Amino acid sequence: MIVATITKLQVAKLSRERILLLKLPRLLEFEL
């Protein structure tokens, strides 16, 4: 059960980073 929660946290972190990577270019475009 502990391993499952750790993997879920890792997946959540990866998806969050992916969303940030998708949003960053748009934010940079607004600043330029």
PDB file of C-alpha atoms in Angstrom:
ATOM      1  CA  MET A   1       0.000   0.000   0.000  1.00  0.00           C
ATOM      2  CA  ILE A   2       2.857   2.378   0.783  1.00  0.00           C
ATOM      3  CA  VAL A   3       4.435   1.763  -2.617  1.00  0.00           C
ATOM      4  CA  ALA A   4       1.107   2.477  -4.323  1.00  0.00           C
ATOM      5  CA  THR A   5       0.772   5.838  -2.597  1.00  0.00           C
ATOM      6  CA  ILE A   6       4.347   6.749  -3.532  1.00  0.00           C
ATOM      7  CA  THR A   7       3.729   5.923  -7.190  1.00  0.00           C
ATOM      8  CA  LYS A   8       0.514   7.944  -7.124  1.00  0.00           C
ATOM      9  CA  LEU A   9       2.423  10.922  -5.717  1.00  0.00           C
ATOM     10  CA  GLN A  10       5.088  10.541  -8.411  1.00  0.00           C
ATOM     11  CA  VAL A  11       2.448  10.408 -11.158  1.00  0.00           C
ATOM     12  CA  ALA A  12       0.725  13.469  -9.706  1.00  0.00           C
ATOM     13  CA  LYS A  13       4.035  15.341  -9.631  1.00  0.00           C
ATOM     14  CA  LEU A  14       4.825  14.364 -13.222  1.00  0.00           C
ATOM     15  CA  SER A  15       1.397  15.449 -14.475  1.00  0.00           C
ATOM     16  CA  ARG A  16       1.723  18.711 -12.554  1.00  0.00           C
ATOM     17  CA  GLU A  17       5.155  19.380 -14.081  1.00  0.00           C
ATOM     18  CA  ARG A  18       3.773  18.528 -17.529  1.00  0.00           C
ATOM     19  CA  ILE A  19       0.958  21.053 -17.054  1.00  0.00           C
ATOM     20  CA  LEU A  20       3.492  23.677 -15.948  1.00  0.00           C
ATOM     21  CA  LEU A  21       5.634  22.967 -19.010  1.00  0.00           C
ATOM     22  CA  LEU A  22       2.570  23.445 -21.197  1.00  0.00           C
ATOM     23  CA  LYS A  23       1.623  26.703 -19.464  1.00  0.00           C
ATOM     24  CA  LEU A  24       5.135  28.205 -19.335  1.00  0.00           C
ATOM     25  CA  PRO A  25       5.498  28.898 -23.097  1.00  0.00           C
ATOM     26  CA  ARG A  26       2.167  30.761 -23.086  1.00  0.00           C
ATOM     27  CA  LEU A  27       3.253  32.872 -20.107  1.00  0.00           C
ATOM     28  CA  LEU A  28       6.547  33.635 -21.840  1.00  0.00           C
ATOM     29  CA  GLU A  29       4.689  34.626 -25.007  1.00  0.00           C
ATOM     30  CA  PHE A  30       2.586  37.109 -23.021  1.00  0.00           C
ATOM     31  CA  GLU A  31       5.709  38.686 -21.537  1.00  0.00           C
ATOM     32  CA  LEU A  32       7.467  39.069 -24.899  1.00  0.00           C
TER      33      LEU A  32
END
